[in-house]
JSON list of C-alpha atoms in Angstrom, two decimals:
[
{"chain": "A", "resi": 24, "resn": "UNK", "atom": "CA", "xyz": [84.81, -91.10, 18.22]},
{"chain": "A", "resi": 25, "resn": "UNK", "atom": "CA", "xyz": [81.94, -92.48, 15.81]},
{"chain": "A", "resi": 26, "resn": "UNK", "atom": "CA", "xyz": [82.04, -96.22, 14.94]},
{"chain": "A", "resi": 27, "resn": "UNK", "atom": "CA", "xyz": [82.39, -96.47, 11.47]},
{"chain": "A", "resi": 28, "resn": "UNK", "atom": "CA", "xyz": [80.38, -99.23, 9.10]},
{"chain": "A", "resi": 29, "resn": "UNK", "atom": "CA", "xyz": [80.11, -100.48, 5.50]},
{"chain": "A", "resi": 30, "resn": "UNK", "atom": "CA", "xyz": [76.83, -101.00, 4.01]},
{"chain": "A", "resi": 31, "resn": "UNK", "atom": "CA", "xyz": [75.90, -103.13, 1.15]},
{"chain": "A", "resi": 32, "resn": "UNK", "atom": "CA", "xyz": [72.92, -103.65, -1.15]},
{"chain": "A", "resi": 33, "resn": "UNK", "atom": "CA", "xyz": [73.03, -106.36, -3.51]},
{"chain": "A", "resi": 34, "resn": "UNK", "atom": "CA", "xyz": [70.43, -106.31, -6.48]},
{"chain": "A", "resi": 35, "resn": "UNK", "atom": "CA", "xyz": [69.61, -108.29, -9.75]},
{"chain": "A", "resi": 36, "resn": "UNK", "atom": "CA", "xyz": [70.22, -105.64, -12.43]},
{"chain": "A", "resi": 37, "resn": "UNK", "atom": "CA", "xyz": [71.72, -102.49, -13.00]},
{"chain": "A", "resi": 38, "resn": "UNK", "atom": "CA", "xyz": [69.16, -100.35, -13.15]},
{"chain": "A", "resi": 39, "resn": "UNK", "atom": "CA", "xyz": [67.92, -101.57, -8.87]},
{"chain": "A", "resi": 40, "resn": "UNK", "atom": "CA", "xyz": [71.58, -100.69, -7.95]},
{"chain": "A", "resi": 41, "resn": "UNK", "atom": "CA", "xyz": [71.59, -97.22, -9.27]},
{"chain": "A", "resi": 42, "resn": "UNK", "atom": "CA", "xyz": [68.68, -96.77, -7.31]},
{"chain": "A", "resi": 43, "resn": "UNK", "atom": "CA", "xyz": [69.54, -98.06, -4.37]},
{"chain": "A", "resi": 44, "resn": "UNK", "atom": "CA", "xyz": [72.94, -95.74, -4.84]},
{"chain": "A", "resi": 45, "resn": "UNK", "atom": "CA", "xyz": [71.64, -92.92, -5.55]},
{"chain": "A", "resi": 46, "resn": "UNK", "atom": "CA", "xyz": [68.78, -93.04, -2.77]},
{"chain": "A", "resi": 47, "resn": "UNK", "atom": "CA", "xyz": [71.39, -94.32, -0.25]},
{"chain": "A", "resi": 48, "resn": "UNK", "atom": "CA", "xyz": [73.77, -91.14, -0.55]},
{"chain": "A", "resi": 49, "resn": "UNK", "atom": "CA", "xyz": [70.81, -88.81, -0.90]},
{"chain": "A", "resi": 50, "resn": "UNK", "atom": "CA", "xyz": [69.11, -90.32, 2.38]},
{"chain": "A", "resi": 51, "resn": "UNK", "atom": "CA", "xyz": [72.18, -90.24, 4.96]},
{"chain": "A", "resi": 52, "resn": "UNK", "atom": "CA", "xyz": [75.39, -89.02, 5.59]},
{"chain": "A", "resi": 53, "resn": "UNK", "atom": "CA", "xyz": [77.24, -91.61, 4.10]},
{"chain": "A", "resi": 54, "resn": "UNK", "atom": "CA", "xyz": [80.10, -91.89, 1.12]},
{"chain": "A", "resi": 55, "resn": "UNK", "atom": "CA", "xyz": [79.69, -94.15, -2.10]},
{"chain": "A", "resi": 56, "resn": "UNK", "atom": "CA", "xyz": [82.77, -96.66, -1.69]},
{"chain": "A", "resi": 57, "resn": "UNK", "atom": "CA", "xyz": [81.56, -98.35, -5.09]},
{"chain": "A", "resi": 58, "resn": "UNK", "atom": "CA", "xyz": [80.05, -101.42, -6.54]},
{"chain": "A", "resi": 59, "resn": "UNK", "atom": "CA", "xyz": [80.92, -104.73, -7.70]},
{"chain": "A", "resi": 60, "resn": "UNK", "atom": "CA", "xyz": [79.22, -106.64, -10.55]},
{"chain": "A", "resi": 61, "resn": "UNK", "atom": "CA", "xyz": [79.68, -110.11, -9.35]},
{"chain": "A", "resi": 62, "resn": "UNK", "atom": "CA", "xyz": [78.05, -112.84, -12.18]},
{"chain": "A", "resi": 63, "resn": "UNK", "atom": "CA", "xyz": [74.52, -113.16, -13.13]},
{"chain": "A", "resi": 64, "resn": "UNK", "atom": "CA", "xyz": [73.40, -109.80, -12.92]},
{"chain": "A", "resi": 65, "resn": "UNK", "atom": "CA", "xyz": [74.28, -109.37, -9.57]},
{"chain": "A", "resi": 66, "resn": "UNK", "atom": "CA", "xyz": [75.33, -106.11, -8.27]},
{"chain": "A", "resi": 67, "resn": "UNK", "atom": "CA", "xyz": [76.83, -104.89, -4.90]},
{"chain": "A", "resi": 68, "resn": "UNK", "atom": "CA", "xyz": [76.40, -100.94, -4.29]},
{"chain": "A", "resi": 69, "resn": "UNK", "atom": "CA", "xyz": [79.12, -100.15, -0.94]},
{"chain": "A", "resi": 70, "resn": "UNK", "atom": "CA", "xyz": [78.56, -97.13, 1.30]},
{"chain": "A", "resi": 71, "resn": "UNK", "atom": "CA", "xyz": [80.68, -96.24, 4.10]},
{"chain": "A", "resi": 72, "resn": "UNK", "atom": "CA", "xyz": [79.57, -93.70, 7.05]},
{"chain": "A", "resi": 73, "resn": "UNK", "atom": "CA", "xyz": [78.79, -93.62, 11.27]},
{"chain": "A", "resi": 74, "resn": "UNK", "atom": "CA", "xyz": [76.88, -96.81, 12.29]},
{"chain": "A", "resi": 75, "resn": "UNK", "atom": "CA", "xyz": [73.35, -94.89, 12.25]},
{"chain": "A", "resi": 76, "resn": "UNK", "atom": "CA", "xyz": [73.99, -93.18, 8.84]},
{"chain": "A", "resi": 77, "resn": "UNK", "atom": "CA", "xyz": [75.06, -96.31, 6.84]},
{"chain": "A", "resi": 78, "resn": "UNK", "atom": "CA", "xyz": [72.00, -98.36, 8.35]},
{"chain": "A", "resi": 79, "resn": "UNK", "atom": "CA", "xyz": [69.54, -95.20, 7.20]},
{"chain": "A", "resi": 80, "resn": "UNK", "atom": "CA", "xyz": [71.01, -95.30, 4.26]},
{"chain": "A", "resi": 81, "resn": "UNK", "atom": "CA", "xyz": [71.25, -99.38, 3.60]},
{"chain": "A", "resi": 82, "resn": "UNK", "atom": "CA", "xyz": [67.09, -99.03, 4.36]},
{"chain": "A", "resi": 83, "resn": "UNK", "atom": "CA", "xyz": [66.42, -96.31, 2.14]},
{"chain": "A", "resi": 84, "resn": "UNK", "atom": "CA", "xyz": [68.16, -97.63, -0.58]},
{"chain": "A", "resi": 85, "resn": "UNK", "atom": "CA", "xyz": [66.84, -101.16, -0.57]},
{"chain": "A", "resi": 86, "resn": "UNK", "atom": "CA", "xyz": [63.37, -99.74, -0.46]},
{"chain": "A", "resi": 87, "resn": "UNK", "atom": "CA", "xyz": [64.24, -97.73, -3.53]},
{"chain": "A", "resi": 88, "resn": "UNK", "atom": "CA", "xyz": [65.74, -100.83, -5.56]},
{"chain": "A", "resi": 89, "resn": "UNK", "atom": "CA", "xyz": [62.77, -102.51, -4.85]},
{"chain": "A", "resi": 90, "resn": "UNK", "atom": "CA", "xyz": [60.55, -100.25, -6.57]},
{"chain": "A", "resi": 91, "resn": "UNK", "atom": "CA", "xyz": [62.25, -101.39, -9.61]},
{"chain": "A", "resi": 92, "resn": "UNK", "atom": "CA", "xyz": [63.85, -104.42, -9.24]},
{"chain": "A", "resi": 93, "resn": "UNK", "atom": "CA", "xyz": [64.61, -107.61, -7.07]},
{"chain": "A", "resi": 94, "resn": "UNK", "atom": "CA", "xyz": [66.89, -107.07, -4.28]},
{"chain": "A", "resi": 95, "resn": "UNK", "atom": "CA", "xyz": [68.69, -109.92, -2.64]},
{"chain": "A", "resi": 96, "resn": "UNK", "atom": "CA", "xyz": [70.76, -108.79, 0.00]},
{"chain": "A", "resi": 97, "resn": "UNK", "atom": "CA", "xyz": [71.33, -106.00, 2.47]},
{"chain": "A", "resi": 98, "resn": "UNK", "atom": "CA", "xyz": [73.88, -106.07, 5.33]},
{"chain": "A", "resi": 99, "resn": "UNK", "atom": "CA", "xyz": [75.68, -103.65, 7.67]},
{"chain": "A", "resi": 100, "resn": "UNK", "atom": "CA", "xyz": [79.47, -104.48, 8.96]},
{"chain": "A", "resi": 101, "resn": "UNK", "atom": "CA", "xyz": [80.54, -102.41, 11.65]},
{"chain": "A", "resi": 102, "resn": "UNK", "atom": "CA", "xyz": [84.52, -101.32, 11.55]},
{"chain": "A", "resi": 103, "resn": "UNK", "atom": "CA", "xyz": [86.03, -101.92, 15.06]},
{"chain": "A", "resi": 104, "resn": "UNK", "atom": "CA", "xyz": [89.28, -99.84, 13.66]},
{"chain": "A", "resi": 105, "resn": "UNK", "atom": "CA", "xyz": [89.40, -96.79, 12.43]},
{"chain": "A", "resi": 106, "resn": "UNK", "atom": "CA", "xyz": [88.58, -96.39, 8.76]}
]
C-alpha cells in the first residue's frame, strides 16, 4: 500500500496559485483537493497523491508560481491512515 500525502502551496495572488495548480496536476500523479483564499491575498492550492507524486508536484508548482508571483509557503503532510 502507497502512503498517501497532502501538498500545499500558498501564494500572494490569484494569478501564482493558478499556476502553481495547474503545473502541480500536470507535473505528477496527483488530484486537485482545492484551494482556500485565506485574507490578504493569500491563497492555498491542496493536492493529494502517493508521497513521491505530491512532493513532485508541490516542487513543480512552486517553481511555476514563482515565475509570476511571490510564493510563501510550501509543505508536504504525510497521511498515516488511509485517505
Amino acid at each position: 500500500m502507497q502512503q498517501e500525502a497532502l501538498g500545499m502551496v500558498e501564494t500572494k495572488g490569484l494569478t501564482a496559485a493558478i499556476e502553481a495548480a495547474d503545473a502541480m496536476v500536470k507535473s505528477a500523479n496527483v488530484m486537485l483537493v482545492g484551494y482556500e483564499k485565506i485574507g490578504s491575498g493569500l491563497v492555498t492550492v491542496i493536492v493529494r497523491g502517493d508521497v513521491g507524486a505530491v512532493k513532485a508536484a508541490t516542487d513543480a508548482g512552486a517553481a511555476a508560481a514563482r515565475n509570476v508571483g511571490d510564493v510563501k509557503a510550501v509543505h508536504v503532510i504525510h497521511a498515516h491512515i488511509p485517505m
